[in-house]
C-alpha cells in the first residue's frame, strides 16, 4: 500500500536493484500530487478507472502489487483491476 512509510522505505531500498523511478518513496518532502496518488492507489480495487488514470497521469508504466499486504481479497482484486485496465 502506497503511503505506508514501511512499504515506501522498502520500495526505495529494493529500487537499488533496478534504479527505476518510483511513484512511492520516502523523504522529508511530499510533492503536491502525492496525496492524490496515494488515495487513488489505495482505492484501486474499488475505483480502478480513477486509480489507473492517476497512475498514468504521474507517468507510471508498471505496478507491483504485494497481494499479501492487503486485507481479505483486496490485493488480488487490485491485481485484477490493473490487468483489466492495461488495455
GROMACS .gro file of N, CA and C in nm:
model
  261
    1UNK      N    1   0.082  -0.121   0.000
    1UNK     CA    2   0.000   0.000   0.000
    1UNK      C    3   0.085   0.126   0.000
    2UNK      N    4   0.063   0.206  -0.096
    2UNK     CA    5   0.134   0.332  -0.110
    2UNK      C    6   0.101   0.422   0.008
    3UNK      N    7   0.200   0.488   0.061
    3UNK     CA    8   0.176   0.582   0.169
    3UNK      C    9   0.210   0.530   0.307
    4UNK      N   10   0.231   0.401   0.321
    4UNK     CA   11   0.273   0.345   0.449
    4UNK      C   12   0.424   0.354   0.453
    5UNK      N   13   0.481   0.429   0.550
    5UNK     CA   14   0.626   0.451   0.550
    5UNK      C   15   0.709   0.324   0.540
    6UNK      N   16   0.668   0.217   0.607
    6UNK     CA   17   0.749   0.095   0.600
    6UNK      C   18   0.751   0.037   0.458
    7UNK      N   19   0.640   0.045   0.387
    7UNK     CA   20   0.638  -0.003   0.249
    7UNK      C   21   0.714   0.090   0.156
    8UNK      N   22   0.699   0.221   0.177
    8UNK     CA   23   0.770   0.318   0.093
    8UNK      C   24   0.921   0.305   0.112
    9UNK      N   25   0.966   0.289   0.236
    9UNK     CA   26   1.109   0.271   0.262
    9UNK      C   27   1.160   0.142   0.198
   10UNK      N   28   1.082   0.037   0.209
   10UNK     CA   29   1.122  -0.091   0.149
   10UNK      C   30   1.129  -0.078  -0.003
   11UNK      N   31   1.032  -0.007  -0.062
   11UNK     CA   32   1.033   0.012  -0.208
   11UNK      C   33   1.158   0.087  -0.251
   12UNK      N   34   1.196   0.187  -0.175
   12UNK     CA   35   1.318   0.262  -0.209
   12UNK      C   36   1.442   0.173  -0.200
   13UNK      N   37   1.448   0.092  -0.095
   13UNK     CA   38   1.563   0.002  -0.080
   13UNK      C   39   1.570  -0.095  -0.198
   14UNK      N   40   1.458  -0.158  -0.232
   14UNK     CA   41   1.457  -0.254  -0.341
   14UNK      C   42   1.483  -0.188  -0.476
   15UNK      N   43   1.456  -0.058  -0.487
   15UNK     CA   44   1.479   0.010  -0.615
   15UNK      C   45   1.627   0.017  -0.650
   16UNK      N   46   1.714  -0.005  -0.553
   16UNK     CA   47   1.857  -0.005  -0.583
   16UNK      C   48   1.894  -0.124  -0.671
   17UNK      N   49   1.805  -0.218  -0.684
   17UNK     CA   50   1.828  -0.333  -0.771
   17UNK      C   51   1.804  -0.296  -0.917
   18UNK      N   52   1.705  -0.208  -0.942
   18UNK     CA   53   1.670  -0.175  -1.081
   18UNK      C   54   1.694  -0.028  -1.116
   19UNK      N   55   1.705   0.059  -1.020
   19UNK     CA   56   1.731   0.203  -1.039
   19UNK      C   57   1.628   0.271  -1.130
   20UNK      N   58   1.505   0.228  -1.124
   20UNK     CA   59   1.399   0.296  -1.198
   20UNK      C   60   1.327   0.393  -1.104
   21UNK      N   61   1.268   0.495  -1.162
   21UNK     CA   62   1.195   0.592  -1.081
   21UNK      C   63   1.075   0.524  -1.016
   22UNK      N   64   1.039   0.571  -0.897
   22UNK     CA   65   0.926   0.516  -0.823
   22UNK      C   66   0.817   0.621  -0.805
   23UNK      N   67   0.694   0.575  -0.800
   23UNK     CA   68   0.584   0.664  -0.764
   23UNK      C   69   0.587   0.685  -0.613
   24UNK      N   70   0.616   0.579  -0.540
   24UNK     CA   71   0.626   0.593  -0.395
   24UNK      C   72   0.773   0.593  -0.355
   25UNK      N   73   0.798   0.647  -0.242
   25UNK     CA   74   0.933   0.657  -0.190
   25UNK      C   75   0.924   0.725  -0.055
   26UNK      N   76   1.035   0.768  -0.004
   26UNK     CA   77   1.032   0.828   0.129
   26UNK      C   78   1.140   0.934   0.138
   27UNK      N   79   1.101   1.050   0.183
   27UNK     CA   80   1.196   1.158   0.214
   27UNK      C   81   1.123   1.251   0.310
   28UNK      N   82   1.172   1.366   0.331
   28UNK     CA   83   1.104   1.461   0.418
   28UNK      C   84   1.009   1.550   0.341
   29UNK      N   85   0.985   1.520   0.215
   29UNK     CA   86   0.906   1.607   0.128
   29UNK      C   87   0.796   1.527   0.060
   30UNK      N   88   0.678   1.584   0.053
   30UNK     CA   89   0.567   1.522  -0.020
   30UNK      C   90   0.531   1.612  -0.137
   31UNK      N   91   0.553   1.569  -0.261
   31UNK     CA   92   0.516   1.652  -0.376
   31UNK      C   93   0.365   1.673  -0.380
   32UNK      N   94   0.319   1.777  -0.445
   32UNK     CA   95   0.176   1.809  -0.445
   32UNK      C   96   0.085   1.695  -0.491
   33UNK      N   97   0.132   1.612  -0.583
   33UNK     CA   98   0.047   1.504  -0.635
   33UNK      C   99   0.045   1.380  -0.545
   34UNK      N  100   0.129   1.374  -0.443
   34UNK     CA  101   0.144   1.251  -0.365
   34UNK      C  102   0.013   1.207  -0.299
   35UNK      N  103  -0.059   1.300  -0.241
   35UNK     CA  104  -0.184   1.266  -0.173
   35UNK      C  105  -0.287   1.207  -0.270
   36UNK      N  106  -0.298   1.265  -0.389
   36UNK     CA  107  -0.391   1.214  -0.490
   36UNK      C  108  -0.353   1.071  -0.531
   37UNK      N  109  -0.224   1.051  -0.554
   37UNK     CA  110  -0.179   0.918  -0.598
   37UNK      C  111  -0.200   0.816  -0.487
   38UNK      N  112  -0.167   0.853  -0.365
   38UNK     CA  113  -0.185   0.761  -0.252
   38UNK      C  114  -0.331   0.722  -0.237
   39UNK      N  115  -0.420   0.819  -0.241
   39UNK     CA  116  -0.563   0.791  -0.228
   39UNK      C  117  -0.611   0.704  -0.344
   40UNK      N  118  -0.574   0.739  -0.464
   40UNK     CA  119  -0.618   0.663  -0.581
   40UNK      C  120  -0.570   0.519  -0.577
   41UNK      N  121  -0.445   0.498  -0.546
   41UNK     CA  122  -0.390   0.363  -0.547
   41UNK      C  123  -0.448   0.279  -0.433
   42UNK      N  124  -0.472   0.341  -0.320
   42UNK     CA  125  -0.530   0.265  -0.210
   42UNK      C  126  -0.677   0.232  -0.234
   43UNK      N  127  -0.738   0.290  -0.335
   43UNK     CA  128  -0.876   0.260  -0.373
   43UNK      C  129  -0.883   0.180  -0.504
   44UNK      N  130  -0.773   0.122  -0.543
   44UNK     CA  131  -0.762   0.056  -0.673
   44UNK      C  132  -0.869  -0.050  -0.696
   45UNK      N  133  -0.891  -0.135  -0.598
   45UNK     CA  134  -0.989  -0.243  -0.617
   45UNK      C  135  -1.132  -0.188  -0.627
   46UNK      N  136  -1.160  -0.076  -0.560
   46UNK     CA  137  -1.295  -0.020  -0.561
   46UNK      C  138  -1.320   0.076  -0.677
   47UNK      N  139  -1.218   0.150  -0.717
   47UNK     CA  140  -1.231   0.252  -0.823
   47UNK      C  141  -1.115   0.240  -0.922
   48UNK      N  142  -1.111   0.130  -0.995
   48UNK     CA  143  -0.995   0.106  -1.082
   48UNK      C  144  -0.974   0.211  -1.190
   49UNK      N  145  -1.079   0.263  -1.248
   49UNK     CA  146  -1.062   0.361  -1.356
   49UNK      C  147  -0.993   0.488  -1.306
   50UNK      N  148  -1.036   0.536  -1.191
   50UNK     CA  149  -0.975   0.656  -1.132
   50UNK      C  150  -0.830   0.629  -1.095
   51UNK      N  151  -0.806   0.515  -1.032
   51UNK     CA  152  -0.671   0.481  -0.988
   51UNK      C  153  -0.575   0.466  -1.105
   52UNK      N  154  -0.615   0.395  -1.207
   52UNK     CA  155  -0.529   0.373  -1.323
   52UNK      C  156  -0.503   0.505  -1.396
   53UNK      N  157  -0.605   0.587  -1.405
   53UNK     CA  158  -0.589   0.719  -1.467
   53UNK      C  159  -0.486   0.803  -1.391
   54UNK      N  160  -0.492   0.800  -1.259
   54UNK     CA  161  -0.397   0.877  -1.177
   54UNK      C  162  -0.255   0.822  -1.192
   55UNK      N  163  -0.240   0.691  -1.197
   55UNK     CA  164  -0.108   0.632  -1.217
   55UNK      C  165  -0.050   0.673  -1.352
   56UNK      N  166  -0.133   0.671  -1.454
   56UNK     CA  167  -0.086   0.714  -1.586
   56UNK      C  168  -0.049   0.861  -1.587
   57UNK      N  169  -0.126   0.942  -1.514
   57UNK     CA  170  -0.101   1.087  -1.509
   57UNK      C  171   0.035   1.120  -1.449
   58UNK      N  172   0.083   1.037  -1.357
   58UNK     CA  173   0.215   1.063  -1.297
   58UNK      C  174   0.327   0.988  -1.369
   59UNK      N  175   0.292   0.921  -1.479
   59UNK     CA  176   0.394   0.857  -1.561
   59UNK      C  177   0.429   0.715  -1.523
   60UNK      N  178   0.348   0.651  -1.440
   60UNK     CA  179   0.377   0.512  -1.402
   60UNK      C  180   0.360   0.421  -1.524
   61UNK      N  181   0.454   0.332  -1.542
   61UNK     CA  182   0.446   0.236  -1.652
   61UNK      C  183   0.429   0.093  -1.603
   62UNK      N  184   0.459   0.069  -1.477
   62UNK     CA  185   0.448  -0.063  -1.417
   62UNK      C  186   0.391  -0.048  -1.276
   63UNK      N  187   0.327  -0.153  -1.229
   63UNK     CA  188   0.277  -0.155  -1.091
   63UNK      C  189   0.307  -0.292  -1.033
   64UNK      N  190   0.354  -0.292  -0.912
   64UNK     CA  191   0.383  -0.415  -0.840
   64UNK      C  192   0.288  -0.421  -0.721
   65UNK      N  193   0.209  -0.526  -0.713
   65UNK     CA  194   0.112  -0.541  -0.606
   65UNK      C  195   0.158  -0.652  -0.513
   66UNK      N  196   0.182  -0.618  -0.389
   66UNK     CA  197   0.213  -0.719  -0.286
   66UNK      C  198   0.079  -0.763  -0.228
   67UNK      N  199   0.019  -0.861  -0.291
   67UNK     CA  200  -0.117  -0.900  -0.258
   67UNK      C  201  -0.135  -0.938  -0.111
   68UNK      N  202  -0.036  -0.997  -0.051
   68UNK     CA  203  -0.047  -1.040   0.088
   68UNK      C  204  -0.050  -0.923   0.186
   69UNK      N  205  -0.012  -0.805   0.141
   69UNK     CA  206  -0.011  -0.689   0.229
   69UNK      C  207  -0.150  -0.627   0.244
   70UNK      N  208  -0.246  -0.672   0.165
   70UNK     CA  209  -0.381  -0.620   0.170
   70UNK      C  210  -0.470  -0.709   0.256
   71UNK      N  211  -0.582  -0.655   0.298
   71UNK     CA  212  -0.680  -0.732   0.374
   71UNK      C  213  -0.768  -0.812   0.279
   72UNK      N  214  -0.808  -0.927   0.326
   72UNK     CA  215  -0.900  -1.014   0.253
   72UNK      C  216  -0.853  -1.034   0.108
   73UNK      N  217  -0.938  -1.007   0.012
   73UNK     CA  218  -0.906  -1.029  -0.129
   73UNK      C  219  -0.868  -0.900  -0.201
   74UNK      N  220  -0.848  -0.794  -0.126
   74UNK     CA  221  -0.824  -0.664  -0.187
   74UNK      C  222  -0.699  -0.662  -0.275
   75UNK      N  223  -0.594  -0.732  -0.235
   75UNK     CA  224  -0.473  -0.738  -0.316
   75UNK      C  225  -0.495  -0.811  -0.447
   76UNK      N  226  -0.564  -0.922  -0.443
   76UNK     CA  227  -0.596  -0.998  -0.564
   76UNK      C  228  -0.684  -0.915  -0.656
   77UNK      N  229  -0.780  -0.843  -0.596
   77UNK     CA  230  -0.869  -0.758  -0.675
   77UNK      C  231  -0.793  -0.641  -0.738
   78UNK      N  232  -0.695  -0.588  -0.666
   78UNK     CA  233  -0.614  -0.478  -0.720
   78UNK      C  234  -0.535  -0.527  -0.842
   79UNK      N  235  -0.476  -0.645  -0.831
   79UNK     CA  236  -0.403  -0.702  -0.944
   79UNK      C  237  -0.496  -0.722  -1.063
   80UNK      N  238  -0.614  -0.776  -1.038
   80UNK     CA  239  -0.710  -0.799  -1.146
   80UNK      C  240  -0.751  -0.667  -1.212
   81UNK      N  241  -0.770  -0.563  -1.132
   81UNK     CA  242  -0.808  -0.432  -1.187
   81UNK      C  243  -0.697  -0.376  -1.273
   82UNK      N  244  -0.573  -0.390  -1.231
   82UNK     CA  245  -0.461  -0.341  -1.311
   82UNK      C  246  -0.450  -0.418  -1.442
   83UNK      N  247  -0.465  -0.547  -1.436
   83UNK     CA  248  -0.458  -0.628  -1.558
   83UNK      C  249  -0.570  -0.591  -1.655
   84UNK      N  250  -0.688  -0.570  -1.604
   84UNK     CA  251  -0.802  -0.533  -1.689
   84UNK      C  252  -0.784  -0.394  -1.746
   85UNK      N  253  -0.720  -0.305  -1.672
   85UNK     CA  254  -0.705  -0.167  -1.714
   85UNK      C  255  -0.588  -0.139  -1.804
   86UNK      N  256  -0.505  -0.237  -1.830
   86UNK     CA  257  -0.386  -0.212  -1.912
   86UNK      C  258  -0.418  -0.207  -2.060
   87UNK      N  259  -0.539  -0.232  -2.095
   87UNK     CA  260  -0.579  -0.230  -2.237
   87UNK      C  261  -0.579  -0.092  -2.291
   0.00000   0.00000   0.00000
